[in-house]
């Protein structure tokens, strides 16, 4: 072959290469998704330079594994087989050393593993070229291609040079993909960690209550959690029905799937169907796009419908269909959408009375009331009150960086005599307020809300005058001073900033035995 012919061939290849590189740069400008750009990048290489298969393999820095991220000319099954360790085979060696490698004939190269099994073609020889993909000085993967083996003195070094340029062009896309996968893995790990935290938090064993009524409720929660049964949680407002719903979900087989809460009482009638079942674009004024409802969002997991007794008759009909058919239709749509959700509902209403009034469907009631759980009000579980109070003291002391240690005797008396119409929620609010007001590591009676100290709200039948209130406060302060000073009258008087004589008179007036506070001395 003459020198002129060789030069002509060389220039034609250069022109092809420049054209290819320009095309690849345009492709990468428009899209950086490796799986989408690999075919558009390798197709022109195959057409113009005779390359057949091509793969982009990425290094997982955490595991040390190298796997095919994107490929051209390989089946899905073949791609899944392409896994290597650093230093293993040709690809692993290139990733390890950062140096390109040329295999003129793969049949003659023992280090070529052909893990994918894609080169088992008889009577045809194949060359293999693999170059590193680098981000700065770091090798993050490899770019390899096959081409038909030629004995004609084909300079494979030209291919290496071209592929190295292409590898540098796609390195940014590879880095983005790698970063995206690492972030995705971090999110998955964080999600798993949070799921485990929630599961631990909502274990029935971690729920507070030693009363017989609560122990019975905990037993029911443990029994129903692993099942798929529909649960109806009943109890007054503030008893902890949502906490029970969480406990059931996070101890079920659906624990890693969504838990979606809907407060039926908080949603206006005009939007509740759209919220529950979703809507199609243009279904009503303001429906600018298709939107999934809560049932679709909960697919695979649990939906918790709180205040179920507040649903309108129309919504009750649609909910009944969901329970019967396990399918929904979006507002404004005609397509039936199958859903796989567990339904937990809660109410503070007497649904049996609502059925008699005609405001709640009897057939829906029986669908919901498969496994009822009753949560007792606070007034029926007074033995749990101090356990809950101590828990809330610790919670809000930590939250507000305070050192509240205990509750005074008079404050305990008020807590125990109050009838708690707001149940556990009211107790929590009460303790939070008291912790904020406390200045001496103790919650006193005067730190508690007025509602606990008024005769009517406490249902005690007492009618306290101003003078009696002042005397009660004085008695509490004297007792607390004696307690903190272990019955030492002099120290207690100094703490209260009064003389020992006045202290003695007050102790005598109120019949306080200071000696009983010396028992721990």
Short mmCIF file of C-alpha atoms in Angstrom, two decimals:
data_model
loop_
_atom_site.label_atom_id
_atom_site.label_comp_id
_atom_site.label_asym_id
_atom_site.label_seq_id
_atom_site.Cartn_x
_atom_site.Cartn_y
_atom_site.Cartn_z
CA UNK A 1 0.00 0.00 0.00
CA UNK A 2 1.48 3.36 -1.06
CA UNK A 3 2.22 6.14 1.39
CA UNK A 4 -0.37 8.32 -0.36
CA UNK A 5 -3.06 5.66 0.14
CA UNK A 6 -2.14 5.27 3.81
CA UNK A 7 -2.31 9.02 4.34
CA UNK A 8 -5.68 9.16 2.62
CA UNK A 9 -7.01 6.35 4.83
CA UNK A 10 -5.58 8.07 7.89
CA UNK A 11 -7.28 11.38 7.07
CA UNK A 12 -10.61 9.68 6.35
CA UNK A 13 -10.46 8.02 9.78
CA UNK A 14 -9.60 11.35 11.41
CA UNK A 15 -12.62 12.97 9.78
CA UNK A 16 -14.84 10.09 10.94
CA UNK A 17 -13.47 10.37 14.46
CA UNK A 18 -14.06 14.13 14.62
CA UNK A 19 -17.59 13.67 13.31
CA UNK A 20 -18.23 10.94 15.88
CA UNK A 21 -16.83 13.00 18.75
CA UNK A 22 -19.01 15.93 17.72
CA UNK A 23 -22.09 13.68 17.66
CA UNK A 24 -21.24 12.23 21.08
CA UNK A 25 -20.74 15.70 22.57
CA UNK A 26 -24.17 16.73 21.30
CA UNK A 27 -25.75 13.59 22.76
CA UNK A 28 -24.17 14.24 26.16
CA UNK A 29 -25.20 17.90 26.08
CA UNK A 30 -28.82 16.80 25.78
CA UNK A 31 -28.83 13.87 28.21
CA UNK A 32 -26.51 12.65 30.96
CA UNK A 33 -28.39 9.43 31.76
CA UNK A 34 -25.93 6.62 31.01
CA UNK A 35 -28.55 4.01 30.22
CA UNK A 36 -30.18 6.31 27.70
CA UNK A 37 -27.03 7.59 25.99
CA UNK A 38 -25.01 4.37 25.69
CA UNK A 39 -26.84 3.16 22.59
CA UNK A 40 -26.73 6.52 20.73
CA UNK A 41 -23.01 6.73 21.55
CA UNK A 42 -22.05 3.20 20.50
CA UNK A 43 -24.28 2.85 17.44
CA UNK A 44 -22.23 5.32 15.34
CA UNK A 45 -19.02 3.68 16.59
CA UNK A 46 -20.35 0.34 15.37
CA UNK A 47 -21.41 1.75 12.00
CA UNK A 48 -18.29 3.74 11.23
CA UNK A 49 -15.42 1.94 12.92
CA UNK A 50 -16.65 -1.65 13.07
CA UNK A 51 -17.21 -1.90 16.82
CA UNK A 52 -19.80 -4.46 17.95
CA UNK A 53 -20.58 -4.70 21.63
CA UNK A 54 -19.83 -2.01 24.18
CA UNK A 55 -20.13 -1.75 27.95
CA UNK A 56 -19.73 0.82 30.66
CA UNK A 57 -18.81 -0.77 33.98
CA UNK A 58 -18.78 1.12 37.27
CA UNK A 59 -16.80 0.54 40.44
CA UNK A 60 -18.77 0.36 43.67
CA UNK A 61 -16.30 1.91 46.08
CA UNK A 62 -18.11 0.52 49.09
CA UNK A 63 -18.16 -3.15 48.05
CA UNK A 64 -15.24 -3.20 45.59
CA UNK A 65 -17.47 -4.79 42.94
CA UNK A 66 -17.39 -3.80 39.27
CA UNK A 67 -20.64 -4.29 37.38
CA UNK A 68 -22.13 -3.36 34.01
CA UNK A 69 -24.11 -0.15 34.31
CA UNK A 70 -24.99 0.26 30.63
CA UNK A 71 -24.38 -1.85 27.54
CA UNK A 72 -24.91 -2.04 23.80
CA UNK A 73 -25.28 -5.39 22.03
CA UNK A 74 -25.87 -7.42 25.22
CA UNK A 75 -29.09 -8.97 26.49
CA UNK A 76 -30.37 -8.17 29.99
CA UNK A 77 -29.33 -11.65 31.12
CA UNK A 78 -25.82 -11.16 29.74
CA UNK A 79 -25.52 -7.78 31.46
CA UNK A 80 -26.34 -9.23 34.88
CA UNK A 81 -23.50 -11.74 34.50
CA UNK A 82 -20.89 -9.02 33.97
CA UNK A 83 -19.58 -8.65 37.53
CA UNK A 84 -15.90 -8.49 38.52
CA UNK A 85 -13.65 -7.73 41.45
CA UNK A 86 -10.88 -5.13 41.17
CA UNK A 87 -7.92 -6.83 39.48
CA UNK A 88 -10.04 -9.68 38.12
CA UNK A 89 -9.98 -10.30 34.37
CA UNK A 90 -9.24 -7.61 31.79
CA UNK A 91 -11.87 -5.17 33.07
CA UNK A 92 -10.81 -5.56 36.71
CA UNK A 93 -7.15 -5.07 35.77
CA UNK A 94 -7.90 -1.85 33.86
CA UNK A 95 -9.87 -0.48 36.83
CA UNK A 96 -7.04 -1.46 39.17
CA UNK A 97 -4.17 -0.03 37.12
CA UNK A 98 -5.87 2.81 35.26
CA UNK A 99 -4.06 1.68 32.09
CA UNK A 100 -5.86 0.75 28.82
CA UNK A 101 -5.60 -2.83 27.65
CA UNK A 102 -5.79 -4.31 24.14
CA UNK A 103 -6.62 -7.96 23.46
CA UNK A 104 -6.10 -8.54 19.69
CA UNK A 105 -7.71 -11.99 19.85
CA UNK A 106 -9.73 -12.92 22.92
CA UNK A 107 -9.34 -16.63 22.13
CA UNK A 108 -5.62 -16.30 22.76
CA UNK A 109 -5.91 -14.34 26.03
CA UNK A 110 -6.36 -16.38 29.26
CA UNK A 111 -7.16 -13.25 31.32
CA UNK A 112 -10.25 -12.60 29.19
CA UNK A 113 -13.07 -14.16 31.23
CA UNK A 114 -16.13 -13.53 29.00
CA UNK A 115 -18.37 -13.48 32.06
CA UNK A 116 -21.36 -12.37 30.00
CA UNK A 117 -21.03 -15.29 27.57
CA UNK A 118 -21.73 -12.92 24.67
CA UNK A 119 -18.67 -13.85 22.58
CA UNK A 120 -19.34 -17.55 22.03
CA UNK A 121 -19.49 -17.26 18.23
CA UNK A 122 -17.67 -19.94 16.25
CA UNK A 123 -15.48 -19.22 13.24
CA UNK A 124 -15.11 -15.53 14.08
CA UNK A 125 -12.31 -13.88 15.98
CA UNK A 126 -12.89 -10.86 18.19
CA UNK A 127 -10.63 -8.12 19.49
CA UNK A 128 -11.33 -6.46 22.85
CA UNK A 129 -10.32 -2.97 23.94
CA UNK A 130 -10.84 -1.65 27.47
CA UNK A 131 -9.97 1.84 28.72
CA UNK A 132 -10.38 3.34 32.20
CA UNK A 133 -12.99 5.96 32.99
CA UNK A 134 -11.38 8.54 35.23
CA UNK A 135 -12.59 11.43 37.34
CA UNK A 136 -9.41 13.40 37.92
CA UNK A 137 -6.89 10.79 39.04
CA UNK A 138 -9.53 8.42 40.37
CA UNK A 139 -10.60 5.42 38.27
CA UNK A 140 -14.38 5.13 38.59
CA UNK A 141 -15.07 2.51 35.92
CA UNK A 142 -14.15 1.16 32.51
CA UNK A 143 -15.34 1.55 28.92
CA UNK A 144 -14.87 -1.48 26.68
CA UNK A 145 -15.78 -2.46 23.12
CA UNK A 146 -15.50 -5.51 20.88
CA UNK A 147 -14.53 -5.29 17.28
CA UNK A 148 -14.04 -7.86 14.53
CA UNK A 149 -10.48 -9.19 14.56
CA UNK A 150 -8.45 -8.26 11.49
CA UNK A 151 -5.06 -9.60 10.41
CA UNK A 152 -4.54 -6.63 8.14
CA UNK A 153 -2.29 -4.81 10.53
CA UNK A 154 -5.12 -2.73 11.92
CA UNK A 155 -3.70 -0.32 14.45
CA UNK A 156 -5.77 -0.94 17.59
CA UNK A 157 -3.85 1.87 19.29
CA UNK A 158 -5.97 4.28 17.25
CA UNK A 159 -9.05 2.67 18.78
CA UNK A 160 -7.56 3.06 22.25
CA UNK A 161 -6.91 6.75 21.63
CA UNK A 162 -10.47 7.30 20.38
CA UNK A 163 -12.07 5.32 23.21
CA UNK A 164 -9.98 7.18 25.78
CA UNK A 165 -11.36 10.47 24.45
CA UNK A 166 -14.92 9.09 24.53
CA UNK A 167 -14.34 7.75 28.07
CA UNK A 168 -13.23 11.19 29.23
CA UNK A 169 -16.36 12.69 27.67
CA UNK A 170 -18.71 10.28 29.42
CA UNK A 171 -16.78 10.44 32.73
CA UNK A 172 -18.98 13.28 33.98
CA UNK A 173 -22.12 11.29 33.21
CA UNK A 174 -20.59 8.27 34.95
CA UNK A 175 -19.67 10.37 37.99
CA UNK A 176 -23.18 11.77 38.18
CA UNK A 177 -24.63 8.27 37.90
CA UNK A 178 -22.27 6.97 40.57
CA UNK A 179 -23.07 9.87 42.88
CA UNK A 180 -26.79 9.36 42.26
CA UNK A 181 -26.54 5.66 43.14
CA UNK A 182 -24.56 6.41 46.29
CA UNK A 183 -27.10 9.03 47.36
CA UNK A 184 -29.91 6.60 46.60
CA UNK A 185 -28.21 3.94 48.72
CA UNK A 186 -27.71 6.42 51.56
CA UNK A 187 -31.39 7.35 51.41
CA UNK A 188 -32.38 3.68 51.43
CA UNK A 189 -30.15 3.04 54.44
CA UNK A 190 -31.49 6.13 56.21
CA UNK A 191 -35.04 5.08 55.39
CA UNK A 192 -34.37 1.61 56.80
CA UNK A 193 -32.84 3.13 59.93
CA UNK A 194 -35.84 5.41 60.44
CA UNK A 195 -38.24 2.54 59.78
CA UNK A 196 -36.46 0.49 62.44
CA UNK A 197 -36.58 3.43 64.85
CA UNK A 198 -40.31 3.79 64.26
CA UNK A 199 -40.81 0.07 64.71
CA UNK A 200 -38.94 0.20 68.03
CA UNK A 201 -40.82 3.32 69.11
CA UNK A 202 -44.21 1.82 68.39
CA UNK A 203 -43.61 -1.60 69.92
CA UNK A 204 -46.54 -2.43 72.23
CA UNK A 205 -43.93 -3.09 74.95
CA UNK A 206 -42.82 0.55 74.68
CA UNK A 207 -46.33 1.93 75.10
CA UNK A 208 -47.02 3.15 78.62
CA UNK A 209 -49.67 1.48 80.72
CA UNK A 210 -49.80 -1.11 83.49
CA UNK A 211 -53.55 -0.95 84.03
CA UNK A 212 -55.60 -4.02 83.23
CA UNK A 213 -57.52 -2.14 80.52
CA UNK A 214 -54.33 -1.11 78.71
CA UNK A 215 -52.74 -4.55 79.03
CA UNK A 216 -55.81 -5.99 77.32
CA UNK A 217 -55.46 -3.39 74.55
CA UNK A 218 -51.75 -4.22 74.12
CA UNK A 219 -52.59 -7.92 73.79
CA UNK A 220 -55.09 -7.13 71.03
CA UNK A 221 -52.54 -4.93 69.22
CA UNK A 222 -49.96 -7.73 69.29
CA UNK A 223 -52.50 -10.26 68.01
CA UNK A 224 -53.81 -8.19 65.10
CA UNK A 225 -50.55 -6.59 63.91
CA UNK A 226 -49.29 -9.54 61.87
CA UNK A 227 -52.66 -10.09 60.21
CA UNK A 228 -54.31 -8.22 57.33
CA UNK A 229 -57.54 -7.61 59.27
CA UNK A 230 -59.32 -4.26 59.12
CA UNK A 231 -59.12 -2.60 62.55
CA UNK A 232 -61.51 -0.15 64.21
CA UNK A 233 -59.93 1.74 67.12
CA UNK A 234 -62.47 3.24 69.51
CA UNK A 235 -61.96 5.70 72.31
CA UNK A 236 -62.44 9.28 73.41
CA UNK A 237 -60.41 12.14 71.95
CA UNK A 238 -56.87 12.23 73.29
CA UNK A 239 -56.67 8.58 74.36
CA UNK A 240 -53.93 7.70 71.85
CA UNK A 241 -55.80 6.07 68.97
CA UNK A 242 -53.27 7.27 66.39
CA UNK A 243 -50.43 5.82 68.48
CA UNK A 244 -52.21 2.45 68.41
CA UNK A 245 -52.62 2.68 64.61
CA UNK A 246 -48.87 3.34 64.27
CA UNK A 247 -48.09 0.39 66.54
CA UNK A 248 -50.23 -1.94 64.41
CA UNK A 249 -48.62 -0.77 61.16
CA UNK A 250 -44.98 -0.76 62.28
CA UNK A 251 -45.30 -4.25 63.74
CA UNK A 252 -47.03 -5.65 60.66
CA UNK A 253 -45.66 -7.22 57.48
CA UNK A 254 -46.32 -3.84 55.81
CA UNK A 255 -43.96 -1.96 58.14
CA UNK A 256 -41.58 -0.92 55.33
CA UNK A 257 -44.42 0.40 53.19
CA UNK A 258 -46.22 3.76 53.57
CA UNK A 259 -48.37 4.71 56.55
CA UNK A 260 -50.80 7.37 55.37
CA UNK A 261 -52.99 9.22 57.86
CA UNK A 262 -56.22 11.01 56.94
CA UNK A 263 -58.18 13.08 59.45
CA UNK A 264 -61.68 12.82 58.01
CA UNK A 265 -63.00 15.57 60.30
CA UNK A 266 -60.38 18.07 59.12
CA UNK A 267 -61.23 17.79 55.40
CA UNK A 268 -64.11 19.83 53.97
CA UNK A 269 -66.84 17.85 52.20
CA UNK A 270 -65.91 19.51 48.90
CA UNK A 271 -62.39 18.03 48.84
CA UNK A 272 -62.52 14.82 50.85
CA UNK A 273 -63.25 12.56 47.84
CA UNK A 274 -60.39 14.12 45.89
CA UNK A 275 -58.07 13.69 48.89
CA UNK A 276 -59.01 10.06 49.39
CA UNK A 277 -59.33 8.86 45.81
CA UNK A 278 -57.40 11.44 43.76
CA UNK A 279 -58.60 13.31 40.68
CA UNK A 280 -57.97 13.58 36.97
CA UNK A 281 -56.82 16.75 35.26
CA UNK A 282 -59.80 19.01 34.60
CA UNK A 283 -62.12 17.06 36.94
CA UNK A 284 -63.14 20.34 38.58
CA UNK A 285 -62.08 23.98 38.69
CA UNK A 286 -58.50 24.10 39.92
CA UNK A 287 -57.66 20.51 38.95
CA UNK A 288 -54.72 21.55 36.77
CA UNK A 289 -53.04 18.14 36.86
CA UNK A 290 -53.79 14.52 37.66
CA UNK A 291 -53.24 13.83 41.36
CA UNK A 292 -53.05 10.60 43.31
CA UNK A 293 -55.28 10.23 46.35
CA UNK A 294 -54.33 8.95 49.79
CA UNK A 295 -55.41 5.39 48.95
CA UNK A 296 -53.01 5.25 45.98
CA UNK A 297 -50.25 6.81 48.08
CA UNK A 298 -50.77 4.08 50.69
CA UNK A 299 -50.62 1.25 48.13
CA UNK A 300 -48.78 -1.70 49.65
CA UNK A 301 -48.98 -0.15 53.13
CA UNK A 302 -51.59 1.10 55.57
CA UNK A 303 -54.13 3.92 55.45
CA UNK A 304 -55.38 5.28 58.77
CA UNK A 305 -58.76 7.00 58.58
CA UNK A 306 -59.17 8.98 61.79
CA UNK A 307 -62.59 10.31 62.82
CA UNK A 308 -64.30 7.89 60.43
CA UNK A 309 -67.68 8.80 61.93
CA UNK A 310 -67.46 12.24 60.28
CA UNK A 311 -67.71 10.93 56.68
CA UNK A 312 -70.67 12.03 54.58
CA UNK A 313 -73.17 9.51 53.21
CA UNK A 314 -71.71 9.82 49.67
CA UNK A 315 -68.14 9.22 50.83
CA UNK A 316 -69.30 6.29 52.96
CA UNK A 317 -70.69 4.63 49.82
CA UNK A 318 -67.37 5.04 48.00
CA UNK A 319 -65.40 3.78 50.99
CA UNK A 320 -67.65 0.73 51.17
CA UNK A 321 -66.78 -0.07 47.56
CA UNK A 322 -63.07 0.20 48.35
CA UNK A 323 -63.49 -2.25 51.21
CA UNK A 324 -65.48 -4.67 49.06
CA UNK A 325 -63.63 -4.47 45.74
CA UNK A 326 -60.19 -3.13 46.75
CA UNK A 327 -60.32 -0.67 43.86
CA UNK A 328 -60.91 3.05 43.39
CA UNK A 329 -61.78 5.56 40.68
CA UNK A 330 -60.30 9.04 40.72
CA UNK A 331 -62.70 11.97 40.70
CA UNK A 332 -63.43 12.79 37.07
CA UNK A 333 -62.00 9.49 35.85
CA UNK A 334 -63.46 6.24 34.57
CA UNK A 335 -60.43 3.97 34.95
CA UNK A 336 -60.57 1.45 37.79
CA UNK A 337 -57.37 1.37 39.84
CA UNK A 338 -56.61 -1.71 41.93
CA UNK A 339 -55.12 -0.99 45.36
CA UNK A 340 -53.49 -3.12 48.02
CA UNK A 341 -53.93 -1.38 51.35
CA UNK A 342 -54.68 -2.27 54.92
CA UNK A 343 -57.37 -0.07 56.42
CA UNK A 344 -57.30 1.06 60.04
CA UNK A 345 -60.01 3.44 61.22
CA UNK A 346 -60.68 5.29 64.46
CA UNK A 347 -63.58 7.16 65.99
CA UNK A 348 -64.67 8.78 69.24
CA UNK A 349 -68.32 8.49 68.24
CA UNK A 350 -70.86 5.85 69.22
CA UNK A 351 -71.30 4.34 65.76
CA UNK A 352 -74.15 2.13 66.93
CA UNK A 353 -76.14 5.25 67.84
CA UNK A 354 -75.17 6.87 64.52
CA UNK A 355 -76.58 3.82 62.69
CA UNK A 356 -79.89 4.20 64.53
CA UNK A 357 -79.95 7.90 63.60
CA UNK A 358 -79.28 7.00 59.96
CA UNK A 359 -76.04 9.01 59.74
CA UNK A 360 -73.73 6.00 59.43
CA UNK A 361 -74.19 3.03 57.12
CA UNK A 362 -74.73 -0.28 58.86
CA UNK A 363 -73.04 -2.29 56.07
CA UNK A 364 -69.97 -0.03 56.27
CA UNK A 365 -69.92 -0.44 60.06
CA UNK A 366 -69.70 -4.22 59.78
CA UNK A 367 -66.93 -3.93 57.18
CA UNK A 368 -64.90 -1.68 59.48
CA UNK A 369 -65.64 -3.42 62.78
CA UNK A 370 -63.78 -6.63 61.91
CA UNK A 371 -61.32 -6.26 64.80
CA UNK A 372 -62.32 -3.54 67.29
CA UNK A 373 -59.87 -2.24 69.89
CA UNK A 374 -61.13 -0.03 72.73
CA UNK A 375 -58.71 2.45 74.30
CA UNK A 376 -59.91 3.40 77.80
CA UNK A 377 -60.15 7.05 78.89
CA UNK A 378 -57.67 8.43 81.41
CA UNK A 379 -60.22 8.40 84.25
CA UNK A 380 -60.48 4.60 83.88
CA UNK A 381 -56.73 4.01 84.01
CA UNK A 382 -55.63 6.23 86.91
CA UNK A 383 -52.98 3.66 87.84
CA UNK A 384 -51.15 4.68 84.64
CA UNK A 385 -51.31 8.40 85.37
CA UNK A 386 -48.02 8.79 87.24
CA UNK A 387 -46.19 6.58 84.74
CA UNK A 388 -47.37 8.86 81.95
CA UNK A 389 -46.62 11.99 83.97
CA UNK A 390 -43.04 10.85 84.63
CA UNK A 391 -42.59 10.05 80.93
CA UNK A 392 -43.79 13.52 79.90
CA UNK A 393 -41.61 15.19 82.56
CA UNK A 394 -38.53 13.49 81.12
CA UNK A 395 -39.60 14.28 77.54
CA UNK A 396 -40.17 18.00 78.09
CA UNK A 397 -37.26 18.43 80.49
CA UNK A 398 -34.94 17.19 77.73
CA UNK A 399 -36.71 19.24 75.09
CA UNK A 400 -36.49 22.46 77.13
CA UNK A 401 -33.12 21.72 78.76
CA UNK A 402 -34.51 21.73 82.28
CA UNK A 403 -33.80 19.49 85.27
CA UNK A 404 -37.28 18.79 86.62
CA UNK A 405 -37.01 15.68 88.79
CA UNK A 406 -40.32 15.09 90.53
CA UNK A 407 -43.88 16.12 91.33
CA UNK A 408 -44.87 17.44 94.74
CA UNK A 409 -47.38 15.54 96.88
CA UNK A 410 -50.04 18.22 96.55
CA UNK A 411 -49.60 18.29 92.76
CA UNK A 412 -49.97 14.50 92.67
CA UNK A 413 -53.20 14.81 94.65
CA UNK A 414 -54.57 17.27 92.09
CA UNK A 415 -53.52 15.09 89.16
CA UNK A 416 -55.13 12.01 90.69
CA UNK A 417 -58.38 13.76 91.64
CA UNK A 418 -58.94 15.39 88.23
CA UNK A 419 -61.26 13.61 85.79
CA UNK A 420 -59.20 14.32 82.60
CA UNK A 421 -61.82 14.98 79.92
CA UNK A 422 -59.00 15.52 77.41
CA UNK A 423 -57.36 12.24 78.40
CA UNK A 424 -53.64 11.57 77.74
CA UNK A 425 -53.34 14.55 75.39
CA UNK A 426 -54.56 16.90 78.14
CA UNK A 427 -52.17 15.32 80.64
CA UNK A 428 -49.26 15.82 78.25
CA UNK A 429 -50.14 19.48 77.70
CA UNK A 430 -50.52 19.95 81.45
CA UNK A 431 -47.09 18.46 82.23
CA UNK A 432 -45.40 20.42 79.42
CA UNK A 433 -46.75 23.66 80.90
CA UNK A 434 -45.69 22.68 84.42
CA UNK A 435 -42.15 21.81 83.31
CA UNK A 436 -41.81 25.24 81.69
CA UNK A 437 -43.05 26.99 84.85
CA UNK A 438 -40.95 25.01 87.31
CA UNK A 439 -37.93 26.82 88.75
CA UNK A 440 -36.72 24.39 91.43
CA UNK A 441 -36.70 20.96 89.75
CA UNK A 442 -40.13 20.22 91.23
CA UNK A 443 -43.63 20.49 89.77
CA UNK A 444 -45.84 22.10 92.41
CA UNK A 445 -49.62 22.31 92.52
CA UNK A 446 -49.48 25.99 91.53
CA UNK A 447 -47.71 25.01 88.29
CA UNK A 448 -50.77 23.07 87.16
CA UNK A 449 -53.48 24.72 85.03
CA UNK A 450 -56.41 26.42 86.81
CA UNK A 451 -58.75 23.77 85.40
CA UNK A 452 -57.17 21.19 87.71
CA UNK A 453 -57.56 23.44 90.72
CA UNK A 454 -61.18 24.48 90.20
CA UNK A 455 -63.84 22.46 91.98
CA UNK A 456 -66.22 22.09 89.03
CA UNK A 457 -63.70 20.83 86.49
CA UNK A 458 -62.25 18.35 88.93
CA UNK A 459 -65.64 16.91 89.82
CA UNK A 460 -64.51 16.89 93.47
CA UNK A 461 -67.48 18.77 94.86
CA UNK A 462 -65.16 21.12 96.78
CA UNK A 463 -65.66 24.87 96.78
CA UNK A 464 -62.36 26.51 97.57
CA UNK A 465 -62.29 30.10 98.81
CA UNK A 466 -59.39 32.48 98.18
CA UNK A 467 -58.25 32.07 101.81
CA UNK A 468 -58.33 28.28 101.50
CA UNK A 469 -56.33 28.47 98.26
CA UNK A 470 -53.68 30.61 99.94
CA UNK A 471 -53.52 28.22 102.91
CA UNK A 472 -53.21 25.22 100.60
CA UNK A 473 -50.32 26.89 98.79
CA UNK A 474 -48.66 27.74 102.12
CA UNK A 475 -49.01 24.13 103.32
CA UNK A 476 -47.44 22.84 100.11
CA UNK A 477 -44.50 25.23 100.34
CA UNK A 478 -43.83 24.29 103.99
CA UNK A 479 -44.02 20.56 103.24
CA UNK A 480 -41.69 20.91 100.25
CA UNK A 481 -39.20 22.94 102.30
CA UNK A 482 -39.23 20.33 105.07
CA UNK A 483 -38.88 17.51 102.58
CA UNK A 484 -35.92 19.10 100.77
CA UNK A 485 -34.20 19.80 104.13
CA UNK A 486 -35.06 16.44 105.70
CA UNK A 487 -37.19 17.87 108.50
CA UNK A 488 -34.67 20.50 109.64
CA UNK A 489 -36.93 23.38 110.74
CA UNK A 490 -34.18 26.01 110.75
CA UNK A 491 -33.04 25.22 107.22
CA UNK A 492 -36.63 25.00 105.99
CA UNK A 493 -37.36 28.44 107.47
CA UNK A 494 -34.31 29.93 105.75
CA UNK A 495 -35.40 28.37 102.46
CA UNK A 496 -38.81 30.04 102.81
CA UNK A 497 -37.19 33.30 103.98
CA UNK A 498 -39.14 33.37 107.26
CA UNK A 499 -38.09 33.18 110.92
CA UNK A 500 -37.96 29.91 112.84
CA UNK A 501 -40.69 31.27 115.14
CA UNK A 502 -43.09 31.88 112.23
CA UNK A 503 -42.16 28.49 110.82
CA UNK A 504 -43.05 26.85 114.12
CA UNK A 505 -46.39 28.67 114.29
CA UNK A 506 -47.32 27.65 110.74
CA UNK A 507 -46.37 24.01 111.33
CA UNK A 508 -48.49 23.99 114.47
CA UNK A 509 -51.42 25.75 112.75
CA UNK A 510 -51.57 23.27 109.88
CA UNK A 511 -50.80 20.19 111.96
CA UNK A 512 -47.67 19.34 109.99
CA UNK A 513 -45.41 16.76 111.66
CA UNK A 514 -41.90 17.84 110.70
CA UNK A 515 -40.42 14.69 112.28
CA UNK A 516 -41.73 12.39 109.53
CA UNK A 517 -39.46 14.18 107.05
CA UNK A 518 -36.41 13.08 109.06
CA UNK A 519 -36.86 9.40 108.19
CA UNK A 520 -34.29 9.49 105.39
CA UNK A 521 -31.61 11.30 107.41
#
